[in-house]
Amino acid sequence: MTVLERWWVKTPEVLLVEDNLGDVALLKEILKMMARPIHLKVVRNGLDALSFLGREGIFSGQPEPDMILLDLNLPKLDGRELLVRIKGDGRWSHIPVMVLTSSMEARDIREVFRLKAEYFIPKPMDLEHCVVLVKRIEDLFKGT
């Protein structure tokens, strides 16, 4: 089922991979601004993200996410390595990944896109970034 089909059939599933609880709370508030509700699941490190995607252990029975919001600086498994694993695995490579990071280094931005992330949003997020984030997610789920 494509992302567009899922948009019309069910509430979209979004996996947030973020270790900072303040950023988790902020993103939950941002996602409430969406025109359509989403199901948000949160894991706090890269290894738990892999387990979630593989539906292993405590994550068995979880739905496949329609999108992943990914912080780069994570414990246990760095976000860059996680992105490589996601995009290199045929089971998950189709899932759009939006990277949310405090790094504004040009090399980090280039690296994110080289690793096949679909979007890059800098942190900390102000109102303008929040609007962009919501718009990009809504556009993705509308199939535009």
PDB file of C-alpha atoms in Angstrom:
ATOM      1  CA  MET A   1       0.000   0.000   0.000  1.00  0.00           C
ATOM      2  CA  THR A   2       1.436   3.385  -0.978  1.00  0.00           C
ATOM      3  CA  VAL A   3       1.676   6.366   1.369  1.00  0.00           C
ATOM      4  CA  LEU A   4      -1.156   8.048  -0.563  1.00  0.00           C
ATOM      5  CA  GLU A   5      -3.391   4.979  -0.210  1.00  0.00           C
ATOM      6  CA  ARG A   6      -2.623   4.804   3.511  1.00  0.00           C
ATOM      7  CA  TRP A   7      -3.578   8.479   3.884  1.00  0.00           C
ATOM      8  CA  TRP A   8      -7.096   7.724   2.677  1.00  0.00           C
ATOM      9  CA  VAL A   9      -7.497   4.303   4.295  1.00  0.00           C
ATOM     10  CA  LYS A  10      -6.034   4.786   7.769  1.00  0.00           C
ATOM     11  CA  THR A  11      -4.405   7.245  10.101  1.00  0.00           C
ATOM     12  CA  PRO A  12      -0.734   7.629   9.130  1.00  0.00           C
ATOM     13  CA  GLU A  13       1.881   6.062  11.398  1.00  0.00           C
ATOM     14  CA  VAL A  14       4.966   8.156  12.210  1.00  0.00           C
ATOM     15  CA  LEU A  15       8.006   6.896  14.104  1.00  0.00           C
ATOM     16  CA  LEU A  16       9.960   9.560  15.986  1.00  0.00           C
ATOM     17  CA  VAL A  17      13.528   8.577  16.893  1.00  0.00           C
ATOM     18  CA  GLU A  18      14.597  11.201  19.424  1.00  0.00           C
ATOM     19  CA  ASP A  19      16.422  10.989  22.762  1.00  0.00           C
ATOM     20  CA  ASN A  20      15.706  14.534  23.984  1.00  0.00           C
ATOM     21  CA  LEU A  21      12.414  14.565  25.910  1.00  0.00           C
ATOM     22  CA  GLY A  22      11.986  18.308  25.340  1.00  0.00           C
ATOM     23  CA  ASP A  23      12.182  17.793  21.582  1.00  0.00           C
ATOM     24  CA  VAL A  24       9.747  14.869  21.832  1.00  0.00           C
ATOM     25  CA  ALA A  25       7.233  17.093  23.646  1.00  0.00           C
ATOM     26  CA  LEU A  26       7.722  19.902  21.114  1.00  0.00           C
ATOM     27  CA  LEU A  27       7.221  17.556  18.152  1.00  0.00           C
ATOM     28  CA  LYS A  28       4.058  16.135  19.698  1.00  0.00           C
ATOM     29  CA  GLU A  29       2.677  19.681  19.920  1.00  0.00           C
ATOM     30  CA  ILE A  30       3.755  20.472  16.359  1.00  0.00           C
ATOM     31  CA  LEU A  31       2.053  17.365  15.002  1.00  0.00           C
ATOM     32  CA  LYS A  32      -1.196  18.392  16.678  1.00  0.00           C
ATOM     33  CA  MET A  33      -1.297  21.247  14.137  1.00  0.00           C
ATOM     34  CA  MET A  34      -1.786  18.801  11.282  1.00  0.00           C
ATOM     35  CA  ALA A  35      -5.096  18.923   9.460  1.00  0.00           C
ATOM     36  CA  ARG A  36      -5.430  15.181   9.944  1.00  0.00           C
ATOM     37  CA  PRO A  37      -4.407  13.208  13.049  1.00  0.00           C
ATOM     38  CA  ILE A  38      -1.466  10.820  12.981  1.00  0.00           C
ATOM     39  CA  HIS A  39      -0.329   7.988  15.242  1.00  0.00           C
ATOM     40  CA  LEU A  40       3.064   8.889  16.691  1.00  0.00           C
ATOM     41  CA  LYS A  41       5.355   6.250  18.167  1.00  0.00           C
ATOM     42  CA  VAL A  42       8.552   7.338  19.932  1.00  0.00           C
ATOM     43  CA  VAL A  43      11.792   5.464  20.503  1.00  0.00           C
ATOM     44  CA  ARG A  44      14.776   7.084  22.190  1.00  0.00           C
ATOM     45  CA  ASN A  45      17.778   5.430  20.531  1.00  0.00           C
ATOM     46  CA  GLY A  46      18.912   3.913  17.252  1.00  0.00           C
ATOM     47  CA  LEU A  47      18.885   0.301  18.438  1.00  0.00           C
ATOM     48  CA  ASP A  48      15.272   0.599  19.597  1.00  0.00           C
ATOM     49  CA  ALA A  49      14.416   2.097  16.204  1.00  0.00           C
ATOM     50  CA  LEU A  50      15.839  -0.991  14.467  1.00  0.00           C
ATOM     51  CA  SER A  51      13.903  -3.240  16.836  1.00  0.00           C
ATOM     52  CA  PHE A  52      10.738  -1.232  16.150  1.00  0.00           C
ATOM     53  CA  LEU A  53      11.196  -1.500  12.395  1.00  0.00           C
ATOM     54  CA  GLY A  54      11.937  -5.222  12.675  1.00  0.00           C
ATOM     55  CA  ARG A  55       8.969  -5.663  15.027  1.00  0.00           C
ATOM     56  CA  GLU A  56      11.196  -7.403  17.530  1.00  0.00           C
ATOM     57  CA  GLY A  57      10.689  -7.918  21.268  1.00  0.00           C
ATOM     58  CA  ILE A  58       8.480  -5.302  22.886  1.00  0.00           C
ATOM     59  CA  PHE A  59       7.812  -3.846  19.431  1.00  0.00           C
ATOM     60  CA  SER A  60       6.220  -6.977  17.954  1.00  0.00           C
ATOM     61  CA  GLY A  61       2.822  -6.175  16.543  1.00  0.00           C
ATOM     62  CA  GLN A  62       3.677  -2.530  15.872  1.00  0.00           C
ATOM     63  CA  PRO A  63       2.622  -1.214  12.464  1.00  0.00           C
ATOM     64  CA  GLU A  64       5.194  -0.215   9.870  1.00  0.00           C
ATOM     65  CA  PRO A  65       5.676   3.545   9.977  1.00  0.00           C
ATOM     66  CA  ASP A  66       4.633   5.627   6.991  1.00  0.00           C
ATOM     67  CA  MET A  67       7.379   8.145   7.871  1.00  0.00           C
ATOM     68  CA  ILE A  68      10.364   8.369  10.203  1.00  0.00           C
ATOM     69  CA  LEU A  69      11.395  11.573  11.985  1.00  0.00           C
ATOM     70  CA  LEU A  70      15.046  11.033  12.883  1.00  0.00           C
ATOM     71  CA  ASP A  71      17.470  12.875  15.134  1.00  0.00           C
ATOM     72  CA  LEU A  72      21.110  12.388  14.111  1.00  0.00           C
ATOM     73  CA  ASN A  73      22.729  12.454  17.539  1.00  0.00           C
ATOM     74  CA  LEU A  74      21.382   9.347  19.231  1.00  0.00           C
ATOM     75  CA  PRO A  75      22.675   6.989  21.895  1.00  0.00           C
ATOM     76  CA  LYS A  76      23.481   3.334  21.185  1.00  0.00           C
ATOM     77  CA  LEU A  77      23.366   3.750  17.390  1.00  0.00           C
ATOM     78  CA  ASP A  78      24.034   7.091  15.693  1.00  0.00           C
ATOM     79  CA  GLY A  79      21.294   8.511  13.474  1.00  0.00           C
ATOM     80  CA  ARG A  80      23.582   8.470  10.431  1.00  0.00           C
ATOM     81  CA  GLU A  81      24.248   4.759  10.842  1.00  0.00           C
ATOM     82  CA  LEU A  82      20.550   4.162  11.435  1.00  0.00           C
ATOM     83  CA  LEU A  83      19.738   6.053   8.225  1.00  0.00           C
ATOM     84  CA  VAL A  84      22.240   3.883   6.316  1.00  0.00           C
ATOM     85  CA  ARG A  85      20.587   0.746   7.683  1.00  0.00           C
ATOM     86  CA  ILE A  86      17.062   1.948   6.924  1.00  0.00           C
ATOM     87  CA  LYS A  87      17.820   2.998   3.357  1.00  0.00           C
ATOM     88  CA  GLY A  88      19.991  -0.088   2.761  1.00  0.00           C
ATOM     89  CA  ASP A  89      17.335  -2.588   3.808  1.00  0.00           C
ATOM     90  CA  GLY A  90      14.698  -3.485   1.244  1.00  0.00           C
ATOM     91  CA  ARG A  91      12.089  -3.898   3.984  1.00  0.00           C
ATOM     92  CA  TRP A  92      12.374  -0.234   4.998  1.00  0.00           C
ATOM     93  CA  SER A  93      14.081   1.701   2.202  1.00  0.00           C
ATOM     94  CA  HIS A  94      10.716   2.959   0.880  1.00  0.00           C
ATOM     95  CA  ILE A  95       9.887   4.717   4.172  1.00  0.00           C
ATOM     96  CA  PRO A  96      10.489   8.476   3.898  1.00  0.00           C
ATOM     97  CA  VAL A  97      12.930   9.815   6.497  1.00  0.00           C
ATOM     98  CA  MET A  98      12.913  13.397   7.730  1.00  0.00           C
ATOM     99  CA  VAL A  99      16.087  14.287   9.622  1.00  0.00           C
ATOM    100  CA  LEU A 100      15.715  16.729  12.508  1.00  0.00           C
ATOM    101  CA  THR A 101      19.060  17.903  13.862  1.00  0.00           C
ATOM    102  CA  SER A 102      20.739  20.838  15.533  1.00  0.00           C
ATOM    103  CA  SER A 103      23.683  20.619  13.134  1.00  0.00           C
ATOM    104  CA  MET A 104      23.753  23.292  10.454  1.00  0.00           C
ATOM    105  CA  GLU A 105      27.147  22.212   9.148  1.00  0.00           C
ATOM    106  CA  ALA A 106      27.087  22.084   5.342  1.00  0.00           C
ATOM    107  CA  ARG A 107      28.890  18.732   5.397  1.00  0.00           C
ATOM    108  CA  ASP A 108      26.226  17.247   7.704  1.00  0.00           C
ATOM    109  CA  ILE A 109      23.429  18.483   5.452  1.00  0.00           C
ATOM    110  CA  ARG A 110      25.161  17.042   2.362  1.00  0.00           C
ATOM    111  CA  GLU A 111      25.745  13.780   4.218  1.00  0.00           C
ATOM    112  CA  VAL A 112      22.074  13.464   5.191  1.00  0.00           C
ATOM    113  CA  PHE A 113      20.995  13.727   1.567  1.00  0.00           C
ATOM    114  CA  ARG A 114      23.822  11.477   0.375  1.00  0.00           C
ATOM    115  CA  LEU A 115      22.479   8.871   2.792  1.00  0.00           C
ATOM    116  CA  LYS A 116      19.082   9.243   1.066  1.00  0.00           C
ATOM    117  CA  ALA A 117      17.027  11.143   3.621  1.00  0.00           C
ATOM    118  CA  GLU A 118      14.091  12.844   1.954  1.00  0.00           C
ATOM    119  CA  TYR A 119      13.993  15.938   4.176  1.00  0.00           C
ATOM    120  CA  PHE A 120      16.182  17.979   6.517  1.00  0.00           C
ATOM    121  CA  ILE A 121      14.744  20.261   9.217  1.00  0.00           C
ATOM    122  CA  PRO A 122      17.123  22.149  11.561  1.00  0.00           C
ATOM    123  CA  LYS A 123      16.625  22.296  15.338  1.00  0.00           C
ATOM    124  CA  PRO A 124      15.845  24.195  17.427  1.00  0.00           C
ATOM    125  CA  MET A 125      12.604  24.733  15.630  1.00  0.00           C
ATOM    126  CA  ASP A 126      10.928  28.095  15.614  1.00  0.00           C
ATOM    127  CA  LEU A 127       7.418  28.798  14.336  1.00  0.00           C
ATOM    128  CA  GLU A 128       8.620  28.979  10.725  1.00  0.00           C
ATOM    129  CA  HIS A 129      10.269  25.552  10.971  1.00  0.00           C
ATOM    130  CA  CYS A 130       7.138  24.129  12.603  1.00  0.00           C
ATOM    131  CA  VAL A 131       4.989  25.319   9.720  1.00  0.00           C
ATOM    132  CA  VAL A 132       7.447  23.823   7.202  1.00  0.00           C
ATOM    133  CA  LEU A 133       7.511  20.518   9.079  1.00  0.00           C
ATOM    134  CA  VAL A 134       3.727  20.230   9.163  1.00  0.00           C
ATOM    135  CA  LYS A 135       3.445  21.234   5.490  1.00  0.00           C
ATOM    136  CA  ARG A 136       6.041  18.667   4.382  1.00  0.00           C
ATOM    137  CA  ILE A 137       4.362  15.874   6.317  1.00  0.00           C
ATOM    138  CA  GLU A 138       0.911  16.807   5.015  1.00  0.00           C
ATOM    139  CA  ASP A 139       2.256  17.033   1.439  1.00  0.00           C
ATOM    140  CA  LEU A 140       3.831  13.609   1.772  1.00  0.00           C
ATOM    141  CA  PHE A 141       0.628  12.013   2.991  1.00  0.00           C
ATOM    142  CA  LYS A 142      -1.413  13.783   0.318  1.00  0.00           C
ATOM    143  CA  GLY A 143       0.914  12.336  -2.308  1.00  0.00           C
ATOM    144  CA  THR A 144       2.129  15.694  -3.635  1.00  0.00           C
TER     145      THR A 144
END
